[in-house]
Amino acid sequence: MTAPTHSIVWDTGHLGRTEAAVLHAARDIRVEDRPLPPLGVRDVLVEMKSGGICGSDMHYFADGQNGTNVLQKPTVLGHEAAGVIIASGEESALEPGTAVVIEPSLPCGTCATCLSGHSNVCPNGRCFGSPPTDGLFARHTVVPASSVHVLPDAIPAEIGAAVEPLAVAVWAVERAQVEPGHRVLVTGAGPIGLLVVQVLAARGVREIVVTDVNDARLAVAAGLGATDAVNTATQHLAAAGFDCLIECSGVTRALADGILALRPAARAVVVGQAKAAVDGIPLGFLQRYEIDLVTAFRYNNAFPTAIELAASGKVDLRSIITSTYPLSDVAAALEAPVSDPSNLKVLIRY
Amino acid sequence: MTAPTHSIVWDTGHLGRTEAAVLHAARDIRVEDRPLPPLGVRDVLVEMKSGGICGSDMHYFADGQNGTNVLQKPTVLGHEAAGVIIASGEESALEPGTAVVIEPSLPCGTCATCLSGHSNVCPNGRCFGSPPTDGLFARHTVVPASSVHVLPDAIPAEIGAAVEPLAVAVWAVERAQVEPGHRVLVTGAGPIGLLVVQVLAARGVREIVVTDVNDARLAVAAGLGATDAVNTATQHLAAAGFDCLIECSGVTRALADGILALRPAARAVVVGQAKAAVDGIPLGFLQRYEIDLVTAFRYNNAFPTAIELAASGKVDLRSIITSTYPLSDVAAALEAPVSDPSNLKVLIRY
Amino acid sequence: MTAPTHSIVWDTGHLGRTEAAVLHAARDIRVEDRPLPPLGVRDVLVEMKSGGICGSDMHYFADGQNGTNVLQKPTVLGHEAAGVIIASGEESALEPGTAVVIEPSLPCGTCATCLSGHSNVCPNGRCFGSPPTDGLFARHTVVPASSVHVLPDAIPAEIGAAVEPLAVAVWAVERAQVEPGHRVLVTGAGPIGLLVVQVLAARGVREIVVTDVNDARLAVAAGLGATDAVNTATQHLAAAGFDCLIECSGVTRALADGILALRPAARAVVVGQAKAAVDGIPLGFLQRYEIDLVTAFRYNNAFPTAIELAASGKVDLRSIITSTYPLSDVAAALEAPVSDPSNLKVLIRY
Amino acid sequence: MTAPTHSIVWDTGHLGRTEAAVLHAARDIRVEDRPLPPLGVRDVLVEMKSGGICGSDMHYFADGQNGTNVLQKPTVLGHEAAGVIIASGEESALEPGTAVVIEPSLPCGTCATCLSGHSNVCPNGRCFGSPPTDGLFARHTVVPASSVHVLPDAIPAEIGAAVEPLAVAVWAVERAQVEPGHRVLVTGAGPIGLLVVQVLAARGVREIVVTDVNDARLAVAAGLGATDAVNTATQHLAAAGFDCLIECSGVTRALADGILALRPAARAVVVGQAKAAVDGIPLGFLQRYEIDLVTAFRYNNAFPTAIELAASGKVDLRSIITSTYPLSDVAAALEAPVSDPSNLKVLIRY
């Protein structure tokens, strides 16, 4: 365990303070001194080592909102985060010094949705970094011990934040009900798409075709296990009859075209962040062939598989990490993927 | 069994002739003398007693196409049809005099889709009345014995054509995975919606809320088992948290609003004929709550249940039949629902 | 509609009387005059035309019990029955003169089991002919209108009782999740097995292998669609790797051997009446290959399909009916299959 | 990483040698010098730190066979094993020094069973330690890199072998389709049962009732999250209506009694090693209530979740480890649980 990089005074039951990236308004993010809540008996205090910039963070930063969720008060951003436990509540079994990644969803655990096994879509749920719930771009954070997953040495906390998007990819593949004998189409070779490709390859899926409009990203996909990579800006996707589609681009056109490449009774999974309302969905084709259009929201019990895939090298987290910024440059980090599309996953380092 | 109403000369292996409603072009439908194919050993010759006008027939008549399927040569219209067998091939067990309804789908039976139990979406499949396959608006038709279902006396062939849309409703409810304890939202109180309401009521579903923009149709729905009927032109749909949506209007707005009234991890079924491409689908909401958007295409083994529901009185076929026309007035029949929306199901009588 | 064969005085609200086969004790069954209950507003009075002898009836007659259910008071036997409605309560849509088959299960409709779609295994449910609930071997019976299914002319009420075992076969095939591409093993060529074979053939299943120890029954199976018929008393079942097993013999050895002929991750369905406790189940093999052992109890929404299959000739009810007895000879009817195993389904005729 | 405890000479492509526990016949196990195979490009060489004694090992030792699998030649025993990688093939991404647990199943990956997602029941599959395939009770072993899972520091390799039975428990719970709102019955509080209890508790299951005949084990269960613990040797299991049963004792009576405590349409999962053939299965009850009897064989993609649960402290591996033996005392280790039932999991330490 490395020494804390920021001096805090911590005494269970008393407030410590830390530095955090607080979004005050669109394009107004400030690294500020903030109080930490007391450490509950089932909480852990995590010293952060990495934070990942997600599209939703970029939306909050650019627009003060993401989808229908609007910033209402200054809020700490960030939901992709890993670090090292430096204090552990008395009822937590986790030892200080343990590297962990945080699962940011906070379901209520008691509603009908949770009790039927769908806690990831709990209507009462909150999520770190979804305003008004403060997020994880902070040097230290207090989280419930139940919100962390232990990282093996093979996944240093310094890149551990990338486990969160990998969990997204794992869950998307699960929702797709993929079998090894399947032919799968992945639209979008951004961070999620590239992770989905690797998860599919790790599962032994025999054909993985990836589409994007960026040749560099497609080249990365090809190196990570895609059996074919098609630039839909310049090429026609000739293959058809896929058993499932995993839409990772967030581009409606990719979803629409991808659906048209499916076999009858196939399954299309939307994991790329969906716009509130989309146009041009080929509902007629979905209906003619009874193709199911389903979605993946975050993850449901997917972190363990994500950690294993990364630790064993079946998935290469570094394959998607293209740049890192110090916390003080969080604004630059939030803009990097916009200003340069060759950026895939941008990390905050503390 | 009544006497044939049109003189045919029938001799196995020789051509007979009959009168059929042949669509030559948009708005050009002619009742013409047409040859009948020879009666194969596993075929039956049906003398028609009723034909039902479906939205797709109206599209072919109005536009010369339905969705992406374009009329290419003069084609007999019609896929909702019932009649009486007047001749039976030597390997058919069906007796002349038997009243039957025709299941119009003609799957190939040998492709991967068919062999995995999805013959209703067979990519090689044809369907009576889907150009270029001739349909069933004819005084006589030769069909495979495997394409007919026997009608009990409680369903006279003179209304038997309405069993076809009831099979659509039965399959939609099956695709919805409805359980008796569920709360179900049905959007659209046209023929299919009204049949869906009755199927749900027959299954003992405890709450059935129907929406439409026409008070007369809503009043019919209320009389057929809907527990609530909401005119969305004038009222807000206050109820929410439905376990499933069965969209029967073909109106994208109804689908979109209906989705927003679902609980997390719910199921939305599109049965109303979908446009090739639709706008305004709330994909963000579908994703936030992992609601599955699925479709129902025709029916998969649904005619038996449809027949039983109608025969037992649990579903009242006459509740949706609002007018009848002779074959010679087929053009008027095809326009009736357009010119007067109080029309629900319009029948051809021979 | 034929004239009633037994004089009753029926006046809604007053008691009529009829003749019924009442089991007083093991081997003591008497055809007696019994009062009929008043006709409720949602009831129908059925004049019986056929009754079918089931193995359970034979057990009650032979032993005064079936499985764990013991006769406690004189009870009318019989749950396979068809007849003609001769009076209909004022809220029933069913017309006098309608031929019907009775679905004998009487679920409560309000418990968690029923509300989740499993009313066939309702723990509060009763069933006609399961003591202490009186059954249907009577010249007349009052049943809820919701308990009857209308028969088409192609299924005369005189053989309509056989629709009940056909519904058992339909449900067993549904529980088996059979697809047309499957290879299916059916053990036992008694009435249920022979009906299962026909249902599978009607579904286009490509390979149907039947086993029994009686060559005559196997010959019948071969004539009804089985692709192979194996006498396991004299031959070894060489085929293996079946996608599913449908056990229809009630013989544990057949179940055990059938399981051993399945592929990994296959499905075994027990429909033949299971003994309370069975020995020799190859649990090790089930576990090594994660084969699911499931059961079928009566039927869940299976009568409509059964009626359609019989009416269309895809299933031949007469293929399993081997003898008929008048009601007065009910004791002989109950012994016939025991004394002569060439008997398949024995009917009571009124 | 600790220094190797046994001197080996290793040079890729040349044979090294190690010490292994070789079973020659029933009750004849010898720690012998054995050659190691060459290190393939996708292999890793693991220096073992822990091995776990499983019931199957005890059967091979006691009887020379386990179920139907008979020892045919001297074979290294053991399939629960963890250690540290000390050499890695050139195409393996795993670094020497990495602590790993071995997933012992070796499916073919190309058969229909594997391609449909059921590789754990691959009929062509082998498994380390299932004769004739040599096992993992050896100071060093060469295994495919794809067979190992990386352990975090929170799971020292010295106890890592216990991850394998935890994976069994994880898969059993998955096969049970448990939801948090469920009431679950666990029969058997041995190592697997105690791990199942902890997995269920980690999933937030609201009621977990455990049965056993040993009060000490039941006390352990109560301390690990069981909401009730019932000694069925002395008490009647009063509770009923469970949503699922997870049978972990391998005792048929426990399975039979457990089934009788289920609600209609429930699910019984057999994970305790099943005898080849079992007697007294309440098939009648299974059928009356359409309860599905399913099994769990090893695990299907369950190691990641097992590792996460152990690393985070949600499952306490040490709670089931009751004694350790050096490799030289492997015979004593194999007898310990038999001679003293207070033993739960016995480990080999190297």
mmCIF file of C-alpha atoms in Angstrom, chain A residues 93-94 98 109 114-118 145-146 148-154 174 178-182 203-204 206 301 303-309 311-314, chain D residues 93-94 98 109 114-118 145-146 148-154 174 178-182 203-204 206 301 303-309 311-314:
data_model
loop_
_atom_site.group_PDB
_atom_site.id
_atom_site.type_symbol
_atom_site.label_atom_id
_atom_site.label_comp_id
_atom_site.label_asym_id
_atom_site.label_seq_id
_atom_site.Cartn_x
_atom_site.Cartn_y
_atom_site.Cartn_z
ATOM 1 C CA ALA A 93 -14.281 -7.207 6.673
ATOM 2 C CA LEU A 94 -12.155 -5.195 4.249
ATOM 3 C CA THR A 98 -6.860 -3.301 -0.140
ATOM 4 C CA GLY A 109 -32.809 -3.164 -1.983
ATOM 5 C CA CYS A 114 -34.955 -5.128 -6.299
ATOM 6 C CA LEU A 115 -36.626 -8.158 -4.754
ATOM 7 C CA SER A 116 -37.280 -9.642 -8.174
ATOM 8 C CA GLY A 117 -33.599 -9.465 -9.069
ATOM 9 C CA HIS A 118 -33.556 -6.263 -11.104
ATOM 10 C CA ALA A 145 -18.255 -1.587 2.026
ATOM 11 C CA SER A 146 -20.893 -3.360 -0.074
ATOM 12 C CA VAL A 148 -16.548 -2.032 -3.475
ATOM 13 C CA HIS A 149 -14.974 -4.978 -5.258
ATOM 14 C CA VAL A 150 -11.468 -6.084 -4.417
ATOM 15 C CA LEU A 151 -8.866 -5.783 -7.157
ATOM 16 C CA PRO A 152 -6.122 -8.373 -7.605
ATOM 17 C CA ASP A 153 -2.549 -7.167 -8.131
ATOM 18 C CA ALA A 154 -2.921 -7.816 -11.826
ATOM 19 C CA GLU A 174 -25.127 -11.331 -20.772
ATOM 20 C CA VAL A 178 -24.776 -14.921 -26.544
ATOM 21 C CA GLU A 179 -23.688 -18.500 -27.086
ATOM 22 C CA PRO A 180 -20.259 -19.529 -28.347
ATOM 23 C CA GLY A 181 -21.735 -20.741 -31.615
ATOM 24 C CA HIS A 182 -23.219 -17.339 -32.384
ATOM 25 C CA ARG A 203 -16.314 -16.403 -24.378
ATOM 26 C CA GLY A 204 -15.136 -18.112 -27.525
ATOM 27 C CA ARG A 206 -16.906 -17.746 -33.299
ATOM 28 C CA ASN A 301 -23.763 -8.608 -10.733
ATOM 29 C CA PHE A 303 -18.160 -6.655 -11.632
ATOM 30 C CA PRO A 304 -16.782 -10.040 -10.573
ATOM 31 C CA THR A 305 -16.610 -11.282 -14.147
ATOM 32 C CA ALA A 306 -15.155 -7.970 -15.271
ATOM 33 C CA ILE A 307 -12.399 -8.195 -12.677
ATOM 34 C CA GLU A 308 -11.577 -11.758 -13.592
ATOM 35 C CA LEU A 309 -11.423 -11.039 -17.305
ATOM 36 C CA ALA A 311 -6.915 -9.893 -14.172
ATOM 37 C CA SER A 312 -6.415 -12.933 -16.356
ATOM 38 C CA GLY A 313 -5.485 -10.863 -19.387
ATOM 39 C CA LYS A 314 -8.487 -12.083 -21.406
ATOM 40 C CA ALA D 93 -0.418 -12.689 -20.698
ATOM 41 C CA LEU D 94 -0.046 -13.971 -17.153
ATOM 42 C CA THR D 98 0.700 -14.105 -10.057
ATOM 43 C CA GLY D 109 -14.979 -26.177 -26.873
ATOM 44 C CA CYS D 114 -20.078 -26.281 -25.810
ATOM 45 C CA LEU D 115 -21.304 -24.066 -28.654
ATOM 46 C CA SER D 116 -24.712 -23.759 -27.065
ATOM 47 C CA GLY D 117 -23.220 -22.451 -23.843
ATOM 48 C CA HIS D 118 -23.166 -25.631 -21.780
ATOM 49 C CA ALA D 145 -3.397 -20.268 -19.147
ATOM 50 C CA SER D 146 -7.122 -20.323 -19.914
ATOM 51 C CA VAL D 148 -6.480 -20.205 -14.257
ATOM 52 C CA HIS D 149 -8.160 -17.298 -12.530
ATOM 53 C CA VAL D 150 -6.124 -14.579 -10.882
ATOM 54 C CA LEU D 151 -6.448 -14.230 -7.118
ATOM 55 C CA PRO D 152 -6.384 -10.838 -5.411
ATOM 56 C CA ASP D 153 -4.227 -10.383 -2.323
ATOM 57 C CA ALA D 154 -7.315 -10.716 -0.180
ATOM 58 C CA GLU D 174 -27.540 -19.367 -10.267
ATOM 59 C CA VAL D 178 -32.977 -17.263 -6.789
ATOM 60 C CA GLU D 179 -34.357 -13.758 -6.381
ATOM 61 C CA PRO D 180 -33.786 -11.585 -3.311
ATOM 62 C CA GLY D 181 -37.445 -11.832 -2.347
ATOM 63 C CA HIS D 182 -37.277 -15.615 -2.184
ATOM 64 C CA ARG D 203 -27.394 -11.719 -2.630
ATOM 65 C CA GLY D 204 -29.727 -10.339 0.015
ATOM 66 C CA ARG D 206 -34.569 -12.633 2.782
ATOM 67 C CA ASN D 301 -18.513 -19.129 -15.647
ATOM 68 C CA PHE D 303 -15.141 -18.517 -10.724
ATOM 69 C CA PRO D 304 -15.158 -14.718 -11.164
ATOM 70 C CA THR D 305 -18.112 -14.291 -8.840
ATOM 71 C CA ALA D 306 -16.601 -16.741 -6.381
ATOM 72 C CA ILE D 307 -13.350 -14.798 -6.282
ATOM 73 C CA GLU D 308 -15.147 -11.497 -5.813
ATOM 74 C CA LEU D 309 -17.319 -12.800 -3.006
ATOM 75 C CA ALA D 311 -12.111 -11.161 -1.775
ATOM 76 C CA SER D 312 -14.715 -8.725 -0.521
ATOM 77 C CA GLY D 313 -15.408 -10.719 2.603
ATOM 78 C CA LYS D 314 -19.025 -11.402 1.654
#
